[in-house]
mmCIF file of C-alpha atoms and ligand atoms in Angstrom:
data_model
loop_
_atom_site.group_PDB
_atom_site.id
_atom_site.type_symbol
_atom_site.label_atom_id
_atom_site.label_comp_id
_atom_site.label_asym_id
_atom_site.label_seq_id
_atom_site.Cartn_x
_atom_site.Cartn_y
_atom_site.Cartn_z
ATOM 1 C CA MET A 1 0.000 0.000 0.000
ATOM 2 C CA SER A 2 1.345 3.416 -0.954
ATOM 3 C CA LYS A 3 1.797 6.018 1.730
ATOM 4 C CA LYS A 4 -1.183 7.986 0.386
ATOM 5 C CA TYR A 5 -3.586 4.998 0.505
ATOM 6 C CA PHE A 6 -2.303 3.984 3.923
ATOM 7 C CA TYR A 7 -3.081 7.496 5.155
ATOM 8 C CA ILE A 8 -6.666 7.368 3.715
ATOM 9 C CA PHE A 9 -7.156 3.872 5.250
ATOM 10 C CA VAL A 10 -6.104 5.178 8.684
ATOM 11 C CA CYS A 11 -8.490 8.139 8.359
ATOM 12 C CA ILE A 12 -11.436 5.874 7.444
ATOM 13 C CA VAL A 13 -10.752 3.581 10.413
ATOM 14 C CA PHE A 14 -10.511 6.617 12.712
ATOM 15 C CA VAL A 15 -13.827 8.068 11.478
ATOM 16 C CA LEU A 16 -15.588 4.695 11.828
ATOM 17 C CA VAL A 17 -14.278 4.069 15.328
ATOM 18 C CA SER A 18 -15.098 7.538 16.648
ATOM 19 C CA GLY A 19 -18.528 7.527 14.958
ATOM 20 C CA CYS A 20 -19.488 4.302 16.687
ATOM 21 C CA LYS A 21 -18.043 5.322 20.023
ATOM 22 C CA SER A 22 -20.503 4.858 22.835
ATOM 23 C CA ASP A 23 -20.355 4.012 26.482
ATOM 24 C CA ALA A 24 -20.894 0.442 27.615
ATOM 25 C CA GLY A 25 -24.709 0.381 27.356
ATOM 26 C CA GLY A 26 -24.822 1.823 23.835
ATOM 27 C CA GLN A 27 -26.381 5.092 25.074
ATOM 28 C CA PRO A 28 -24.989 8.312 23.649
ATOM 29 C CA ASP A 29 -22.901 10.377 26.008
ATOM 30 C CA PHE A 30 -24.792 13.407 27.317
ATOM 31 C CA ASP A 31 -23.550 16.910 26.697
ATOM 32 C CA MET A 32 -23.099 18.332 30.193
ATOM 33 C CA THR A 33 -23.070 21.895 28.871
ATOM 34 C CA ASP A 34 -26.496 21.546 27.306
ATOM 35 C CA TYR A 35 -28.556 22.319 30.413
ATOM 36 C CA ARG A 36 -32.223 22.985 29.798
ATOM 37 C CA PRO A 37 -34.449 23.352 32.865
ATOM 38 C CA MET A 38 -36.338 20.105 33.194
ATOM 39 C CA ALA A 39 -39.699 21.803 33.780
ATOM 40 C CA GLN A 40 -39.252 23.361 30.346
ATOM 41 C CA VAL A 41 -38.250 20.059 28.736
ATOM 42 C CA TYR A 42 -41.394 18.391 30.145
ATOM 43 C CA LYS A 43 -43.801 21.323 29.833
ATOM 44 C CA ASP A 44 -46.107 19.411 27.479
ATOM 45 C CA TYR A 45 -46.024 16.267 29.633
ATOM 46 C CA PHE A 46 -46.273 16.929 33.378
ATOM 47 C CA TYR A 47 -45.135 19.232 36.162
ATOM 48 C CA ILE A 48 -41.633 18.567 37.407
ATOM 49 C CA GLY A 49 -41.614 18.932 41.166
ATOM 50 C CA ALA A 50 -39.243 18.841 44.101
ATOM 51 C CA ALA A 51 -39.651 18.376 47.831
ATOM 52 C CA VAL A 52 -37.933 21.261 49.581
ATOM 53 C CA LYS A 53 -36.748 22.474 52.956
ATOM 54 C CA LEU A 54 -38.273 25.713 54.232
ATOM 55 C CA GLY A 55 -36.341 26.495 57.403
ATOM 56 C CA GLU A 56 -37.903 23.766 59.560
ATOM 57 C CA TYR A 57 -35.470 21.844 61.775
ATOM 58 C CA ASP A 58 -32.875 24.635 61.270
ATOM 59 C CA SER A 59 -32.615 23.933 57.550
ATOM 60 C CA THR A 60 -31.698 26.594 54.989
ATOM 61 C CA PRO A 61 -34.757 27.447 52.886
ATOM 62 C CA PHE A 62 -34.320 25.969 49.444
ATOM 63 C CA TYR A 63 -34.420 29.330 47.654
ATOM 64 C CA ASP A 64 -31.283 30.346 49.591
ATOM 65 C CA ALA A 65 -29.610 26.961 49.125
ATOM 66 C CA TYR A 66 -29.899 26.554 45.347
ATOM 67 C CA PRO A 67 -29.080 28.838 42.404
ATOM 68 C CA ALA A 68 -31.924 30.065 40.218
ATOM 69 C CA SER A 69 -30.671 27.940 37.299
ATOM 70 C CA VAL A 70 -31.261 24.782 39.350
ATOM 71 C CA LEU A 71 -34.628 25.936 40.704
ATOM 72 C CA GLU A 72 -35.812 26.691 37.174
ATOM 73 C CA SER A 73 -35.942 22.949 36.609
ATOM 74 C CA PHE A 74 -39.017 22.737 38.852
ATOM 75 C CA ASN A 75 -42.514 24.128 38.439
ATOM 76 C CA SER A 76 -44.119 22.277 41.338
ATOM 77 C CA PHE A 77 -43.034 22.132 44.973
ATOM 78 C CA SER A 78 -43.859 20.032 48.019
ATOM 79 C CA ALA A 79 -42.718 20.809 51.558
ATOM 80 C CA GLU A 80 -40.401 17.964 52.562
ATOM 81 C CA ASN A 81 -41.351 18.420 56.235
ATOM 82 C CA GLY A 82 -42.699 21.933 56.758
ATOM 83 C CA MET A 83 -46.385 21.168 56.204
ATOM 84 C CA LYS A 84 -46.588 17.886 58.085
ATOM 85 C CA PRO A 85 -48.834 17.885 61.157
ATOM 86 C CA ASP A 86 -45.940 18.266 63.645
ATOM 87 C CA ASN A 87 -44.797 21.439 61.895
ATOM 88 C CA VAL A 88 -48.281 22.886 61.508
ATOM 89 C CA TYR A 89 -49.987 21.965 64.776
ATOM 90 C CA SER A 90 -48.912 22.341 68.415
ATOM 91 C CA SER A 91 -50.433 20.320 71.200
ATOM 92 C CA ASP A 92 -51.729 23.556 72.775
ATOM 93 C CA GLY A 93 -54.183 23.626 69.868
ATOM 94 C CA SER A 94 -52.505 26.363 67.801
ATOM 95 C CA PHE A 95 -51.687 26.253 64.095
ATOM 96 C CA ASP A 96 -48.588 27.715 62.440
ATOM 97 C CA PHE A 97 -48.438 28.162 58.674
ATOM 98 C CA THR A 98 -45.000 29.793 58.449
ATOM 99 C CA TYR A 99 -43.438 27.157 56.193
ATOM 100 C CA GLY A 100 -46.444 26.558 53.979
ATOM 101 C CA ASP A 101 -46.891 30.325 53.532
ATOM 102 C CA ARG A 102 -43.230 30.615 52.526
ATOM 103 C CA LEU A 103 -43.654 27.939 49.924
ATOM 104 C CA VAL A 104 -46.879 29.364 48.530
ATOM 105 C CA LYS A 105 -45.271 32.832 48.287
ATOM 106 C CA TYR A 106 -42.204 31.510 46.458
ATOM 107 C CA ALA A 107 -44.340 29.432 44.103
ATOM 108 C CA SER A 108 -46.705 32.278 43.249
ATOM 109 C CA GLU A 109 -43.740 34.565 42.510
ATOM 110 C CA HIS A 110 -42.159 31.951 40.259
ATOM 111 C CA GLY A 111 -45.141 30.595 38.346
ATOM 112 C CA ALA A 112 -45.050 27.228 40.114
ATOM 113 C CA VAL A 113 -47.736 25.148 41.814
ATOM 114 C CA VAL A 114 -47.712 23.611 45.296
ATOM 115 C CA ARG A 115 -48.663 20.092 46.363
ATOM 116 C CA GLY A 116 -49.800 19.948 49.990
ATOM 117 C CA HIS A 117 -48.022 17.178 51.873
ATOM 118 C CA THR A 118 -49.669 15.885 54.063
ATOM 119 C CA LEU A 119 -52.837 16.038 56.189
ATOM 120 C CA VAL A 120 -53.392 12.595 57.709
ATOM 121 C CA TRP A 121 -50.402 10.413 58.543
ATOM 122 C CA HIS A 122 -49.289 8.145 61.373
ATOM 123 C CA TYR A 123 -45.769 9.681 61.395
ATOM 124 C CA GLN A 124 -44.433 13.184 62.212
ATOM 125 C CA SER A 125 -47.797 13.828 63.836
ATOM 126 C CA ASP A 126 -46.972 13.386 67.544
ATOM 127 C CA ASN A 127 -48.496 16.773 68.443
ATOM 128 C CA VAL A 128 -51.789 15.583 67.032
ATOM 129 C CA PHE A 129 -51.705 12.319 68.926
ATOM 130 C CA LYS A 130 -50.886 13.622 72.417
ATOM 131 C CA GLU A 131 -54.549 13.605 73.394
ATOM 132 C CA LYS A 132 -56.624 10.505 74.047
ATOM 133 C CA ARG A 133 -59.802 10.685 71.940
ATOM 134 C CA SER A 134 -62.981 8.727 71.487
ATOM 135 C CA LYS A 135 -64.018 8.018 67.904
ATOM 136 C CA GLU A 136 -66.411 10.965 67.932
ATOM 137 C CA GLU A 137 -63.759 13.303 69.377
ATOM 138 C CA ALA A 138 -61.251 12.092 66.792
ATOM 139 C CA ARG A 139 -63.734 12.773 64.031
ATOM 140 C CA GLU A 140 -64.365 16.286 65.304
ATOM 141 C CA PHE A 141 -60.666 16.966 65.565
ATOM 142 C CA LEU A 142 -60.009 15.571 62.091
ATOM 143 C CA GLN A 143 -62.623 17.897 60.657
ATOM 144 C CA LYS A 144 -61.238 20.897 62.551
ATOM 145 C CA TYR A 145 -57.675 20.106 61.481
ATOM 146 C CA ILE A 146 -58.551 19.690 57.811
ATOM 147 C CA ASP A 147 -60.902 22.692 57.738
ATOM 148 C CA THR A 148 -58.249 24.906 59.290
ATOM 149 C CA VAL A 149 -55.284 23.788 57.196
ATOM 150 C CA VAL A 150 -56.986 23.320 53.829
ATOM 151 C CA GLY A 151 -59.107 26.418 54.495
ATOM 152 C CA HIS A 152 -55.964 28.494 55.148
ATOM 153 C CA PHE A 153 -54.459 27.481 51.799
ATOM 154 C CA ARG A 154 -57.716 27.390 49.851
ATOM 155 C CA GLY A 155 -57.094 28.364 46.233
ATOM 156 C CA LYS A 156 -53.301 28.342 46.751
ATOM 157 C CA ILE A 157 -52.579 24.643 46.918
ATOM 158 C CA TYR A 158 -53.725 22.746 43.873
ATOM 159 C CA ALA A 159 -53.327 19.177 45.138
ATOM 160 C CA TRP A 160 -53.343 17.655 48.612
ATOM 161 C CA ASP A 161 -51.968 14.364 49.856
ATOM 162 C CA VAL A 162 -55.032 13.975 52.044
ATOM 163 C CA VAL A 163 -54.099 10.578 53.479
ATOM 164 C CA ASN A 164 -50.570 9.218 53.508
ATOM 165 C CA GLU A 165 -49.562 5.554 53.975
ATOM 166 C CA ALA A 166 -52.714 4.099 55.534
ATOM 167 C CA VAL A 167 -51.889 0.584 54.334
ATOM 168 C CA GLY A 168 -49.153 -1.481 55.963
ATOM 169 C CA ASP A 169 -46.254 -3.210 54.253
ATOM 170 C CA GLY A 170 -47.951 -6.587 53.925
ATOM 171 C CA GLY A 171 -51.126 -5.132 52.428
ATOM 172 C CA GLN A 172 -53.036 -5.023 55.747
ATOM 173 C CA TRP A 173 -54.341 -1.819 57.352
ATOM 174 C CA ARG A 174 -51.789 0.203 59.263
ATOM 175 C CA THR A 175 -53.470 -0.692 62.541
ATOM 176 C CA ASP A 176 -50.781 0.976 64.652
ATOM 177 C CA SER A 177 -51.750 4.392 63.262
ATOM 178 C CA PRO A 178 -53.327 6.415 66.088
ATOM 179 C CA TRP A 179 -55.971 7.486 63.592
ATOM 180 C CA TYR A 180 -56.948 3.840 63.049
ATOM 181 C CA ARG A 181 -56.994 3.289 66.803
ATOM 182 C CA TYR A 182 -59.080 6.367 67.625
ATOM 183 C CA TYR A 183 -61.653 5.207 65.096
ATOM 184 C CA GLY A 184 -61.314 1.494 65.738
ATOM 185 C CA GLY A 185 -61.138 1.009 61.948
ATOM 186 C CA PRO A 186 -60.292 2.659 58.625
ATOM 187 C CA GLU A 187 -63.310 5.011 58.333
ATOM 188 C CA TYR A 188 -61.091 7.974 59.166
ATOM 189 C CA ILE A 189 -59.780 7.682 55.601
ATOM 190 C CA ARG A 190 -63.162 8.345 54.049
ATOM 191 C CA ASP A 191 -63.904 11.129 56.528
ATOM 192 C CA ALA A 192 -60.613 12.828 55.652
ATOM 193 C CA PHE A 193 -61.535 12.932 51.955
ATOM 194 C CA VAL A 194 -65.042 14.204 52.683
ATOM 195 C CA PHE A 195 -63.650 16.996 54.902
ATOM 196 C CA ALA A 196 -60.871 17.934 52.466
ATOM 197 C CA GLN A 197 -63.268 18.017 49.533
ATOM 198 C CA LYS A 198 -65.560 20.317 51.472
ATOM 199 C CA ALA A 199 -62.740 22.600 52.631
ATOM 200 C CA ASP A 200 -61.459 23.177 49.068
ATOM 201 C CA PRO A 201 -63.619 21.578 46.389
ATOM 202 C CA ASP A 202 -61.402 22.971 43.621
ATOM 203 C CA ALA A 203 -58.209 21.309 44.842
ATOM 204 C CA LEU A 204 -57.245 17.780 43.797
ATOM 205 C CA HIS A 205 -57.319 15.173 46.552
ATOM 206 C CA PHE A 206 -54.822 12.310 46.621
ATOM 207 C CA TYR A 207 -54.161 9.099 48.468
ATOM 208 C CA ASN A 208 -50.348 8.799 48.657
ATOM 209 C CA ASP A 209 -48.312 5.681 49.457
ATOM 210 C CA TYR A 210 -45.109 3.739 48.763
ATOM 211 C CA ASN A 211 -44.672 0.229 47.327
ATOM 212 C CA MET A 212 -47.636 0.719 45.016
ATOM 213 C CA VAL A 213 -45.769 -1.444 42.509
ATOM 214 C CA ASN A 214 -46.170 -4.373 44.898
ATOM 215 C CA SER A 215 -49.240 -6.311 43.737
ATOM 216 C CA THR A 216 -50.424 -7.268 47.255
ATOM 217 C CA LYS A 217 -50.202 -3.739 48.551
ATOM 218 C CA ARG A 218 -51.774 -2.315 45.401
ATOM 219 C CA ALA A 219 -54.664 -4.778 45.640
ATOM 220 C CA ARG A 220 -55.261 -3.594 49.218
ATOM 221 C CA VAL A 221 -55.260 0.060 48.153
ATOM 222 C CA ILE A 222 -57.687 -0.694 45.321
ATOM 223 C CA LYS A 223 -59.955 -2.588 47.725
ATOM 224 C CA MET A 224 -59.750 0.351 50.135
ATOM 225 C CA ILE A 225 -60.855 2.766 47.403
ATOM 226 C CA LYS A 226 -63.817 0.519 46.577
ATOM 227 C CA ASP A 227 -64.849 -0.536 50.094
ATOM 228 C CA LEU A 228 -64.703 2.997 51.487
ATOM 229 C CA ASP A 229 -66.164 4.423 48.290
ATOM 230 C CA LEU A 230 -63.414 7.027 48.227
ATOM 231 C CA ILE A 231 -64.136 8.344 44.754
ATOM 232 C CA SER A 232 -67.572 9.541 45.849
ATOM 233 C CA ALA A 233 -65.875 11.080 48.914
ATOM 234 C CA GLY A 234 -63.653 13.274 46.718
ATOM 235 C CA LEU A 235 -60.614 11.137 45.825
ATOM 236 C CA ASP A 236 -59.160 12.419 42.528
ATOM 237 C CA GLY A 237 -55.865 10.647 42.279
ATOM 238 C CA ILE A 238 -53.131 8.395 43.542
ATOM 239 C CA GLY A 239 -49.702 9.533 44.652
ATOM 240 C CA ILE A 240 -47.151 6.883 43.766
ATOM 241 C CA GLN A 241 -44.240 7.795 46.029
ATOM 242 C CA ALA A 242 -41.532 6.099 43.920
ATOM 243 C CA HIS A 243 -38.810 5.546 46.509
ATOM 244 C CA TRP A 244 -37.123 3.073 44.187
ATOM 245 C CA ASN A 245 -33.633 1.733 43.541
ATOM 246 C CA LEU A 246 -31.246 0.827 40.734
ATOM 247 C CA TYR A 247 -32.888 -2.574 40.123
ATOM 248 C CA TRP A 248 -36.342 -2.432 41.616
ATOM 249 C CA PRO A 249 -39.047 -2.078 40.415
ATOM 250 C CA SER A 250 -38.892 -3.149 36.773
ATOM 251 C CA ALA A 251 -40.366 -0.927 34.070
ATOM 252 C CA ALA A 252 -43.131 -3.536 33.646
ATOM 253 C CA GLU A 253 -44.049 -3.335 37.343
ATOM 254 C CA ILE A 254 -44.199 0.460 37.183
ATOM 255 C CA GLU A 255 -46.448 0.271 34.118
ATOM 256 C CA LYS A 256 -48.779 -2.165 35.875
ATOM 257 C CA ALA A 257 -49.192 0.178 38.843
ATOM 258 C CA ILE A 258 -49.907 3.202 36.651
ATOM 259 C CA LYS A 259 -52.400 1.266 34.512
ATOM 260 C CA ALA A 260 -54.251 -0.220 37.479
ATOM 261 C CA PHE A 261 -55.079 3.199 38.942
ATOM 262 C CA ALA A 262 -55.612 4.901 35.583
ATOM 263 C CA ASP A 263 -58.161 2.173 34.762
ATOM 264 C CA MET A 264 -60.154 3.314 37.798
ATOM 265 C CA GLY A 265 -60.341 6.792 36.291
ATOM 266 C CA LEU A 266 -57.836 8.212 38.775
ATOM 267 C CA LEU A 267 -55.098 10.748 38.072
ATOM 268 C CA ILE A 268 -51.525 9.732 38.833
ATOM 269 C CA HIS A 269 -48.917 11.903 40.519
ATOM 270 C CA ILE A 270 -45.427 10.551 41.032
ATOM 271 C CA THR A 271 -44.837 12.227 44.371
ATOM 272 C CA GLU A 272 -41.489 11.238 45.910
ATOM 273 C CA LEU A 273 -39.103 9.968 43.272
ATOM 274 C CA ASP A 274 -35.558 9.022 44.262
ATOM 275 C CA ILE A 275 -33.230 6.121 43.486
ATOM 276 C CA ASP A 276 -31.455 4.512 46.431
ATOM 277 C CA CYS A 277 -27.954 3.615 45.200
ATOM 278 C CA TYR A 278 -27.586 1.215 48.177
ATOM 279 C CA ASN A 279 -30.632 -0.697 46.916
ATOM 280 C CA GLY A 280 -32.347 -0.787 50.284
ATOM 281 C CA ASN A 281 -29.386 -2.361 52.093
ATOM 282 C CA PRO A 282 -28.866 -0.590 55.444
ATOM 283 C CA SER A 283 -25.674 -2.446 56.336
ATOM 284 C CA MET A 284 -23.667 -1.695 53.181
ATOM 285 C CA GLY A 285 -20.589 0.480 53.729
ATOM 286 C CA GLU A 286 -20.106 3.860 52.047
ATOM 287 C CA ILE A 287 -19.914 3.637 48.246
ATOM 288 C CA LYS A 288 -18.256 6.082 45.873
ATOM 289 C CA TYR A 289 -19.912 7.742 42.909
ATOM 290 C CA THR A 290 -17.885 5.901 40.287
ATOM 291 C CA SER A 291 -18.377 6.428 36.567
ATOM 292 C CA SER A 292 -20.097 3.054 36.328
ATOM 293 C CA LEU A 293 -22.583 4.022 39.072
ATOM 294 C CA GLU A 294 -23.054 7.372 37.359
ATOM 295 C CA LYS A 295 -23.943 5.558 34.149
ATOM 296 C CA GLN A 296 -26.155 2.990 35.869
ATOM 297 C CA LEU A 297 -28.130 5.770 37.530
ATOM 298 C CA ALA A 298 -28.431 7.672 34.238
ATOM 299 C CA ASP A 299 -29.737 4.557 32.441
ATOM 300 C CA ARG A 300 -32.176 3.898 35.282
ATOM 301 C CA TYR A 301 -33.582 7.426 35.153
ATOM 302 C CA ALA A 302 -33.820 7.216 31.343
ATOM 303 C CA GLU A 303 -35.817 3.982 31.699
ATOM 304 C CA ILE A 304 -38.161 5.394 34.350
ATOM 305 C CA PHE A 305 -38.844 8.605 32.447
ATOM 306 C CA SER A 306 -39.595 6.724 29.266
ATOM 307 C CA VAL A 307 -42.353 4.907 31.187
ATOM 308 C CA PHE A 308 -43.650 8.218 32.565
ATOM 309 C CA ARG A 309 -43.731 9.711 29.066
ATOM 310 C CA LYS A 310 -45.552 6.673 27.722
ATOM 311 C CA TYR A 311 -48.313 7.182 30.310
ATOM 312 C CA SER A 312 -48.237 10.976 30.414
ATOM 313 C CA GLN A 313 -51.922 11.162 29.547
ATOM 314 C CA TYR A 314 -52.564 9.891 33.098
ATOM 315 C CA ILE A 315 -49.582 11.452 34.892
ATOM 316 C CA ASP A 316 -49.887 15.147 35.731
ATOM 317 C CA SER A 317 -46.893 15.593 37.967
ATOM 318 C CA VAL A 318 -43.504 13.995 38.707
ATOM 319 C CA THR A 319 -41.884 15.168 41.950
ATOM 320 C CA PHE A 320 -38.369 14.328 43.124
ATOM 321 C CA TRP A 321 -37.887 13.873 46.852
ATOM 322 C CA GLY A 322 -35.226 16.572 47.070
ATOM 323 C CA ILE A 323 -33.071 18.551 44.654
ATOM 324 C CA GLY A 324 -29.376 17.856 45.339
ATOM 325 C CA ASP A 325 -27.865 14.632 46.682
ATOM 326 C CA GLU A 326 -26.525 16.389 49.786
ATOM 327 C CA ASP A 327 -30.067 17.186 50.870
ATOM 328 C CA SER A 328 -31.587 13.755 50.378
ATOM 329 C CA TRP A 329 -33.216 11.904 53.283
ATOM 330 C CA LEU A 330 -31.547 8.767 51.832
ATOM 331 C CA ASN A 331 -28.232 9.851 53.353
ATOM 332 C CA TYR A 332 -29.908 9.025 56.693
ATOM 333 C CA TYR A 333 -32.646 6.527 55.880
ATOM 334 C CA SER A 334 -32.731 3.055 54.372
ATOM 335 C CA GLY A 335 -35.920 1.156 53.523
ATOM 336 C CA GLY A 336 -37.896 3.985 55.147
ATOM 337 C CA ARG A 337 -36.046 3.588 58.465
ATOM 338 C CA PHE A 338 -33.746 6.148 60.051
ATOM 339 C CA PHE A 339 -30.266 4.856 60.788
ATOM 340 C CA ASP A 340 -27.632 6.653 62.809
ATOM 341 C CA SER A 341 -24.596 6.186 60.557
ATOM 342 C CA PRO A 342 -25.146 8.593 57.682
ATOM 343 C CA ARG A 343 -23.520 7.746 54.360
ATOM 344 C CA ASN A 344 -23.384 9.516 51.021
ATOM 345 C CA ASN A 345 -26.193 8.445 48.733
ATOM 346 C CA TYR A 346 -26.643 9.655 45.128
ATOM 347 C CA PRO A 347 -30.382 9.382 44.471
ATOM 348 C CA LEU A 348 -31.219 12.676 42.741
ATOM 349 C CA LEU A 349 -30.430 14.645 39.592
ATOM 350 C CA PHE A 350 -28.114 17.321 41.033
ATOM 351 C CA ASP A 351 -24.789 16.518 42.696
ATOM 352 C CA ARG A 352 -23.277 17.901 45.885
ATOM 353 C CA ASP A 353 -22.036 20.985 43.972
ATOM 354 C CA ASN A 354 -25.534 21.605 42.554
ATOM 355 C CA LYS A 355 -24.395 20.503 39.085
ATOM 356 C CA PRO A 356 -26.780 18.500 36.924
ATOM 357 C CA LYS A 357 -25.675 14.864 36.841
ATOM 358 C CA LYS A 358 -25.561 12.559 33.859
ATOM 359 C CA ALA A 359 -28.900 11.235 35.182
ATOM 360 C CA PHE A 360 -30.390 14.712 34.719
ATOM 361 C CA PHE A 361 -29.538 14.683 31.020
ATOM 362 C CA ALA A 362 -30.635 11.067 30.669
ATOM 363 C CA ALA A 363 -34.033 11.839 32.173
ATOM 364 C CA SER A 364 -34.400 14.877 29.881
ATOM 365 C CA ALA A 365 -33.271 13.193 26.655
ATOM 366 C CA PHE A 366 -35.970 11.971 24.262
HETATM 367 C C1 XIL B 1 -39.249 12.073 55.035
HETATM 368 C C2 XIL B 1 -38.359 13.306 55.007
HETATM 369 O O1 XIL B 1 -37.677 13.369 53.782
HETATM 370 C C3 XIL B 1 -37.382 13.263 56.158
HETATM 371 O O2 XIL B 1 -36.632 14.475 56.217
HETATM 372 C C4 XIL B 1 -38.122 13.024 57.469
HETATM 373 O O3 XIL B 1 -37.183 12.882 58.520
HETATM 374 C C5 XIL B 1 -38.992 11.783 57.387
HETATM 375 O O4 XIL B 1 -39.867 11.898 56.284
HETATM 376 N N1 XIL B 1 -42.729 9.097 52.758
HETATM 377 C C6 XIL B 1 -43.265 10.364 52.899
HETATM 378 C C7 XIL B 1 -42.380 11.516 53.189
HETATM 379 O O5 XIL B 1 -44.478 10.535 52.649
HETATM 380 O O6 XIL B 1 -43.031 12.514 53.930
HETATM 381 C C8 XIL B 1 -41.118 11.074 53.894
HETATM 382 O O7 XIL B 1 -40.268 12.212 54.053
HETATM 383 C C9 XIL B 1 -40.453 9.976 53.110
HETATM 384 C C10 XIL B 1 -41.358 8.774 53.008
#
């Protein structure tokens, strides 16, 4: 081969090799400089939300913690803790709306909506449960609580998680919930929807829970909706929390959950999305954010968002449970349980320097 032809041959090989270059899974590499706010990317599909800190428990309010460029990715917000019963109600009977008011103000100034999280829950509600109550007293209190809170935010909060996690892990009722005990049964769930519907008929009313991809639990939730006739009581939709991991659940399981509730005529909100990079294992030692984990997480988010897009006619809102990895509850919790040896987790779309991760671009690419 002459020098000239050898040179052309080398060029052709070079062009072929670089043209086919891809990372291990065959996905194109994402251009990290091409940042488009995610709320804008998904504007024709669903709201993109985030759970945020508002100063409760000595936290820095999210609007002081994150740059505007990051916050522009979200057009829906939920209070991570600030609107839970313990932060709203004191056992002396007083209500405090400081954190919710902060969130509503920020949202109205930035063209975003607010999801109200949450009215009736067994957890972070100790102030509510200090008193012993008969069923009738519990019912009266429930009505007063919902009237006061939903009434305060009437017209400002477009969707409420009215009841959170009323079904236990095995698909049975959560019988250790003080609400269940006050009532001696699950009727408090129906009452809560009736009261919330009355307090703000224009808001959307959700039942919110985790493990909805588990067929036993889902069957129990569906039976609950039917037995308690929740749709006639004002139930509009289902909040699928989506505390998931790198392997679980499969895309098929997610689809099944969405379809099952959509078939009942209910709206779907994905309310608490994050991906546990320790896959629910509380005893695993600290892991590093290697390039293979970075890629695995990106592929996982790409997979999940392609399911959400496929069912976007039913899904109105997708909320991440946090913004940056540093802020995630998963640095302190595993499988829903607090553990006292914090470790770095990497469940969200922004890293510890508030930079969009490869997963951000993967979730936005279609
Ligand atoms: C979590 C918060 O992120 C933590 O900061 C808090 O200590 C415990 O609660 N399901 C829910 C959320 O509905 O309210 C929980 O949020 C996560 C699980």
